[in-house]
């Protein structure tokens, strides 16, 4: 069909013409436009599902980073007190824990990207050439950016907690 022709009208006209010529309906017509629309709806549903899974994964990862950093601050209270007692400023302590949080997320992001490439290669190998995993450097860069952003956002509160500790109380605790 030409681009400006309505699919439903064309299918109806062809069906009427064939029925008129044959005298009865001894044929079947397939409208691929309906199949295409169905595939688009299914694809959109899968995209939304993948987005939801990714959002949940990011949220769980964020909570994990914050918990790791909170435990790190709690376990290193004495070290923080020593650093502050010998002259470290609050900004130094804050910077140390922010860098740690970002590094944890960057390493996690790099491992996640490497794991996804490995899983894609395994999927391609197991599919026997029917399916091929497609890699996108933009998606990898976005994942890496997200992991850095999560480290900054969810590492901030533990870093602030560490920076606001009283050196005397920190030195006394063990």
PDB file of C-alpha atoms in Angstrom:
ATOM      1  CA  UNK A   1       0.000   0.000   0.000  1.00  0.00           C
ATOM      2  CA  UNK A   2       1.032   3.568  -0.518  1.00  0.00           C
ATOM      3  CA  UNK A   3       1.820   5.634   2.567  1.00  0.00           C
ATOM      4  CA  UNK A   4      -1.294   7.803   2.282  1.00  0.00           C
ATOM      5  CA  UNK A   5      -3.749   4.867   2.062  1.00  0.00           C
ATOM      6  CA  UNK A   6      -5.717   3.820   5.148  1.00  0.00           C
ATOM      7  CA  UNK A   7      -4.942   0.160   5.920  1.00  0.00           C
ATOM      8  CA  UNK A   8      -8.373  -0.740   7.248  1.00  0.00           C
ATOM      9  CA  UNK A   9     -10.143   0.772   4.250  1.00  0.00           C
ATOM     10  CA  UNK A  10      -7.788  -1.030   1.828  1.00  0.00           C
ATOM     11  CA  UNK A  11      -8.294  -4.403   3.545  1.00  0.00           C
ATOM     12  CA  UNK A  12     -12.061  -3.897   3.488  1.00  0.00           C
ATOM     13  CA  UNK A  13     -12.034  -2.925  -0.205  1.00  0.00           C
ATOM     14  CA  UNK A  14      -9.836  -5.885  -1.181  1.00  0.00           C
ATOM     15  CA  UNK A  15     -12.032  -8.258   0.818  1.00  0.00           C
ATOM     16  CA  UNK A  16     -15.202  -6.935  -0.870  1.00  0.00           C
ATOM     17  CA  UNK A  17     -13.635  -7.198  -4.341  1.00  0.00           C
ATOM     18  CA  UNK A  18     -12.404 -10.772  -3.813  1.00  0.00           C
ATOM     19  CA  UNK A  19     -15.723 -11.849  -2.290  1.00  0.00           C
ATOM     20  CA  UNK A  20     -17.533 -10.283  -5.245  1.00  0.00           C
ATOM     21  CA  UNK A  21     -15.306 -12.088  -7.784  1.00  0.00           C
ATOM     22  CA  UNK A  22     -15.271 -15.460  -6.024  1.00  0.00           C
ATOM     23  CA  UNK A  23     -18.884 -15.463  -4.965  1.00  0.00           C
ATOM     24  CA  UNK A  24     -17.933 -16.537  -1.444  1.00  0.00           C
ATOM     25  CA  UNK A  25     -15.218 -15.812   1.049  1.00  0.00           C
ATOM     26  CA  UNK A  26     -12.673 -18.552   0.302  1.00  0.00           C
ATOM     27  CA  UNK A  27      -9.610 -16.474   1.176  1.00  0.00           C
ATOM     28  CA  UNK A  28      -7.961 -14.881   4.166  1.00  0.00           C
ATOM     29  CA  UNK A  29      -6.320 -11.460   4.379  1.00  0.00           C
ATOM     30  CA  UNK A  30      -3.604 -10.481   6.824  1.00  0.00           C
ATOM     31  CA  UNK A  31      -3.131  -6.889   7.825  1.00  0.00           C
ATOM     32  CA  UNK A  32       0.458  -6.534   8.954  1.00  0.00           C
ATOM     33  CA  UNK A  33      -0.277  -3.077  10.318  1.00  0.00           C
ATOM     34  CA  UNK A  34      -2.204  -4.690  13.185  1.00  0.00           C
ATOM     35  CA  UNK A  35       0.679  -7.091  13.827  1.00  0.00           C
ATOM     36  CA  UNK A  36       3.139  -4.185  13.795  1.00  0.00           C
ATOM     37  CA  UNK A  37       1.004  -2.237  16.290  1.00  0.00           C
ATOM     38  CA  UNK A  38       0.783  -5.302  18.524  1.00  0.00           C
ATOM     39  CA  UNK A  39       4.568  -5.709  18.427  1.00  0.00           C
ATOM     40  CA  UNK A  40       5.008  -2.018  19.271  1.00  0.00           C
ATOM     41  CA  UNK A  41       2.684  -2.360  22.278  1.00  0.00           C
ATOM     42  CA  UNK A  42       4.568  -5.438  23.461  1.00  0.00           C
ATOM     43  CA  UNK A  43       7.893  -3.672  22.985  1.00  0.00           C
ATOM     44  CA  UNK A  44       6.664  -0.664  24.971  1.00  0.00           C
ATOM     45  CA  UNK A  45       5.490  -2.973  27.782  1.00  0.00           C
ATOM     46  CA  UNK A  46       8.899  -4.642  27.924  1.00  0.00           C
ATOM     47  CA  UNK A  47      10.628  -1.249  27.934  1.00  0.00           C
ATOM     48  CA  UNK A  48       8.548  -0.125  30.897  1.00  0.00           C
ATOM     49  CA  UNK A  49       9.230  -3.417  32.683  1.00  0.00           C
ATOM     50  CA  UNK A  50      12.988  -3.057  32.120  1.00  0.00           C
ATOM     51  CA  UNK A  51      12.840   0.550  33.343  1.00  0.00           C
ATOM     52  CA  UNK A  52      11.074  -0.569  36.522  1.00  0.00           C
ATOM     53  CA  UNK A  53      13.638  -3.329  37.159  1.00  0.00           C
ATOM     54  CA  UNK A  54      16.495  -0.869  36.574  1.00  0.00           C
ATOM     55  CA  UNK A  55      14.921   1.654  38.961  1.00  0.00           C
ATOM     56  CA  UNK A  56      14.543  -0.965  41.674  1.00  0.00           C
ATOM     57  CA  UNK A  57      18.151  -2.082  41.113  1.00  0.00           C
ATOM     58  CA  UNK A  58      19.408   1.493  41.420  1.00  0.00           C
ATOM     59  CA  UNK A  59      17.443   1.997  44.617  1.00  0.00           C
ATOM     60  CA  UNK A  60      18.782  -1.212  46.167  1.00  0.00           C
ATOM     61  CA  UNK A  61      22.312  -0.294  45.083  1.00  0.00           C
ATOM     62  CA  UNK A  62      21.909   3.155  46.595  1.00  0.00           C
ATOM     63  CA  UNK A  63      20.787   1.763  49.923  1.00  0.00           C
ATOM     64  CA  UNK A  64      23.681  -0.714  49.820  1.00  0.00           C
ATOM     65  CA  UNK A  65      26.224   2.068  49.238  1.00  0.00           C
ATOM     66  CA  UNK A  66      24.813   4.132  52.085  1.00  0.00           C
ATOM     67  CA  UNK A  67      24.870   1.147  54.443  1.00  0.00           C
ATOM     68  CA  UNK A  68      28.451   0.255  53.476  1.00  0.00           C
ATOM     69  CA  UNK A  69      29.557   3.808  54.101  1.00  0.00           C
ATOM     70  CA  UNK A  70      27.662   4.084  57.396  1.00  0.00           C
ATOM     71  CA  UNK A  71      29.315   0.870  58.609  1.00  0.00           C
ATOM     72  CA  UNK A  72      32.671   2.210  57.402  1.00  0.00           C
ATOM     73  CA  UNK A  73      32.177   5.402  59.414  1.00  0.00           C
ATOM     74  CA  UNK A  74      31.051   3.480  62.502  1.00  0.00           C
ATOM     75  CA  UNK A  75      33.941   1.013  62.326  1.00  0.00           C
ATOM     76  CA  UNK A  76      36.518   3.764  61.820  1.00  0.00           C
ATOM     77  CA  UNK A  77      35.350   6.154  64.519  1.00  0.00           C
ATOM     78  CA  UNK A  78      38.672   5.905  66.365  1.00  0.00           C
ATOM     79  CA  UNK A  79      40.631   6.596  63.155  1.00  0.00           C
ATOM     80  CA  UNK A  80      38.473   9.651  62.471  1.00  0.00           C
ATOM     81  CA  UNK A  81      39.153  10.907  66.004  1.00  0.00           C
ATOM     82  CA  UNK A  82      42.920  10.452  65.562  1.00  0.00           C
ATOM     83  CA  UNK A  83      42.882  12.277  62.233  1.00  0.00           C
ATOM     84  CA  UNK A  84      40.924  15.165  63.723  1.00  0.00           C
ATOM     85  CA  UNK A  85      43.178  15.283  66.788  1.00  0.00           C
ATOM     86  CA  UNK A  86      46.295  15.681  64.617  1.00  0.00           C
ATOM     87  CA  UNK A  87      44.797  18.509  62.606  1.00  0.00           C
ATOM     88  CA  UNK A  88      42.468  17.140  59.929  1.00  0.00           C
ATOM     89  CA  UNK A  89      39.650  19.535  59.133  1.00  0.00           C
ATOM     90  CA  UNK A  90      36.024  18.515  58.702  1.00  0.00           C
ATOM     91  CA  UNK A  91      36.384  19.032  54.956  1.00  0.00           C
ATOM     92  CA  UNK A  92      39.296  16.549  54.911  1.00  0.00           C
ATOM     93  CA  UNK A  93      37.227  13.873  56.630  1.00  0.00           C
ATOM     94  CA  UNK A  94      34.255  14.648  54.394  1.00  0.00           C
ATOM     95  CA  UNK A  95      36.442  14.429  51.295  1.00  0.00           C
ATOM     96  CA  UNK A  96      37.936  11.087  52.378  1.00  0.00           C
ATOM     97  CA  UNK A  97      34.563   9.414  52.812  1.00  0.00           C
ATOM     98  CA  UNK A  98      33.083  10.980  49.665  1.00  0.00           C
ATOM     99  CA  UNK A  99      36.015   9.677  47.615  1.00  0.00           C
ATOM    100  CA  UNK A 100      35.545   6.234  49.155  1.00  0.00           C
ATOM    101  CA  UNK A 101      31.830   6.224  48.329  1.00  0.00           C
ATOM    102  CA  UNK A 102      32.456   7.315  44.750  1.00  0.00           C
ATOM    103  CA  UNK A 103      35.214   4.720  44.303  1.00  0.00           C
ATOM    104  CA  UNK A 104      32.977   1.954  45.641  1.00  0.00           C
ATOM    105  CA  UNK A 105      30.324   2.938  43.103  1.00  0.00           C
ATOM    106  CA  UNK A 106      32.781   3.339  40.214  1.00  0.00           C
ATOM    107  CA  UNK A 107      34.273  -0.084  40.854  1.00  0.00           C
ATOM    108  CA  UNK A 108      30.762  -1.517  41.138  1.00  0.00           C
ATOM    109  CA  UNK A 109      29.783   0.230  37.899  1.00  0.00           C
ATOM    110  CA  UNK A 110      32.845  -1.101  36.071  1.00  0.00           C
ATOM    111  CA  UNK A 111      32.184  -4.621  37.349  1.00  0.00           C
ATOM    112  CA  UNK A 112      28.522  -4.309  36.325  1.00  0.00           C
ATOM    113  CA  UNK A 113      29.452  -3.219  32.801  1.00  0.00           C
ATOM    114  CA  UNK A 114      32.003  -6.039  32.506  1.00  0.00           C
ATOM    115  CA  UNK A 115      29.413  -8.534  33.774  1.00  0.00           C
ATOM    116  CA  UNK A 116      26.830  -7.283  31.281  1.00  0.00           C
ATOM    117  CA  UNK A 117      29.301  -7.640  28.401  1.00  0.00           C
ATOM    118  CA  UNK A 118      30.125 -11.171  29.551  1.00  0.00           C
ATOM    119  CA  UNK A 119      26.433 -12.062  29.894  1.00  0.00           C
ATOM    120  CA  UNK A 120      25.765 -10.632  26.415  1.00  0.00           C
ATOM    121  CA  UNK A 121      28.585 -12.691  24.916  1.00  0.00           C
ATOM    122  CA  UNK A 122      27.293 -15.810  26.678  1.00  0.00           C
ATOM    123  CA  UNK A 123      23.756 -15.114  25.460  1.00  0.00           C
ATOM    124  CA  UNK A 124      25.004 -14.645  21.889  1.00  0.00           C
ATOM    125  CA  UNK A 125      26.999 -17.882  22.081  1.00  0.00           C
ATOM    126  CA  UNK A 126      24.087 -19.871  23.524  1.00  0.00           C
ATOM    127  CA  UNK A 127      21.625 -18.447  21.004  1.00  0.00           C
ATOM    128  CA  UNK A 128      23.594 -20.068  18.194  1.00  0.00           C
ATOM    129  CA  UNK A 129      23.511 -17.031  15.936  1.00  0.00           C
ATOM    130  CA  UNK A 130      19.753 -16.442  16.237  1.00  0.00           C
ATOM    131  CA  UNK A 131      20.230 -13.462  18.515  1.00  0.00           C
ATOM    132  CA  UNK A 132      23.134 -11.099  18.898  1.00  0.00           C
ATOM    133  CA  UNK A 133      23.719  -8.852  21.883  1.00  0.00           C
ATOM    134  CA  UNK A 134      24.128  -5.226  20.872  1.00  0.00           C
ATOM    135  CA  UNK A 135      26.445  -3.078  22.963  1.00  0.00           C
ATOM    136  CA  UNK A 136      26.198   0.671  23.284  1.00  0.00           C
ATOM    137  CA  UNK A 137      28.986   2.843  24.647  1.00  0.00           C
ATOM    138  CA  UNK A 138      26.334   5.474  25.450  1.00  0.00           C
ATOM    139  CA  UNK A 139      24.518   3.033  27.740  1.00  0.00           C
ATOM    140  CA  UNK A 140      27.808   2.048  29.400  1.00  0.00           C
ATOM    141  CA  UNK A 141      28.710   5.710  29.905  1.00  0.00           C
ATOM    142  CA  UNK A 142      25.257   6.427  31.351  1.00  0.00           C
ATOM    143  CA  UNK A 143      25.616   3.472  33.746  1.00  0.00           C
ATOM    144  CA  UNK A 144      29.030   4.697  34.816  1.00  0.00           C
ATOM    145  CA  UNK A 145      27.648   8.225  35.330  1.00  0.00           C
ATOM    146  CA  UNK A 146      24.734   6.853  37.375  1.00  0.00           C
ATOM    147  CA  UNK A 147      27.075   4.846  39.600  1.00  0.00           C
ATOM    148  CA  UNK A 148      29.183   7.960  40.241  1.00  0.00           C
ATOM    149  CA  UNK A 149      26.087  10.034  40.979  1.00  0.00           C
ATOM    150  CA  UNK A 150      24.765   7.395  43.382  1.00  0.00           C
ATOM    151  CA  UNK A 151      28.115   7.388  45.171  1.00  0.00           C
ATOM    152  CA  UNK A 152      27.979  11.156  45.557  1.00  0.00           C
ATOM    153  CA  UNK A 153      24.365  11.332  46.707  1.00  0.00           C
ATOM    154  CA  UNK A 154      24.264   8.339  49.020  1.00  0.00           C
ATOM    155  CA  UNK A 155      27.804   8.801  50.321  1.00  0.00           C
ATOM    156  CA  UNK A 156      27.093  12.353  51.442  1.00  0.00           C
ATOM    157  CA  UNK A 157      25.190  11.573  54.667  1.00  0.00           C
ATOM    158  CA  UNK A 158      27.758   9.087  56.029  1.00  0.00           C
ATOM    159  CA  UNK A 159      30.582  11.478  55.072  1.00  0.00           C
ATOM    160  CA  UNK A 160      28.812  14.345  56.821  1.00  0.00           C
ATOM    161  CA  UNK A 161      28.276  12.167  59.886  1.00  0.00           C
ATOM    162  CA  UNK A 162      31.990  11.352  59.959  1.00  0.00           C
ATOM    163  CA  UNK A 163      32.988  14.992  59.509  1.00  0.00           C
ATOM    164  CA  UNK A 164      30.748  16.180  62.341  1.00  0.00           C
ATOM    165  CA  UNK A 165      32.093  13.737  64.930  1.00  0.00           C
ATOM    166  CA  UNK A 166      33.541  15.183  68.089  1.00  0.00           C
ATOM    167  CA  UNK A 167      37.257  14.213  68.178  1.00  0.00           C
ATOM    168  CA  UNK A 168      37.235  13.582  71.938  1.00  0.00           C
ATOM    169  CA  UNK A 169      34.221  11.257  71.756  1.00  0.00           C
ATOM    170  CA  UNK A 170      35.736   9.533  68.716  1.00  0.00           C
ATOM    171  CA  UNK A 171      39.032   8.896  70.498  1.00  0.00           C
ATOM    172  CA  UNK A 172      37.299   7.491  73.580  1.00  0.00           C
ATOM    173  CA  UNK A 173      35.199   5.017  71.571  1.00  0.00           C
ATOM    174  CA  UNK A 174      36.837   1.775  70.488  1.00  0.00           C
TER     175      UNK A 174
END
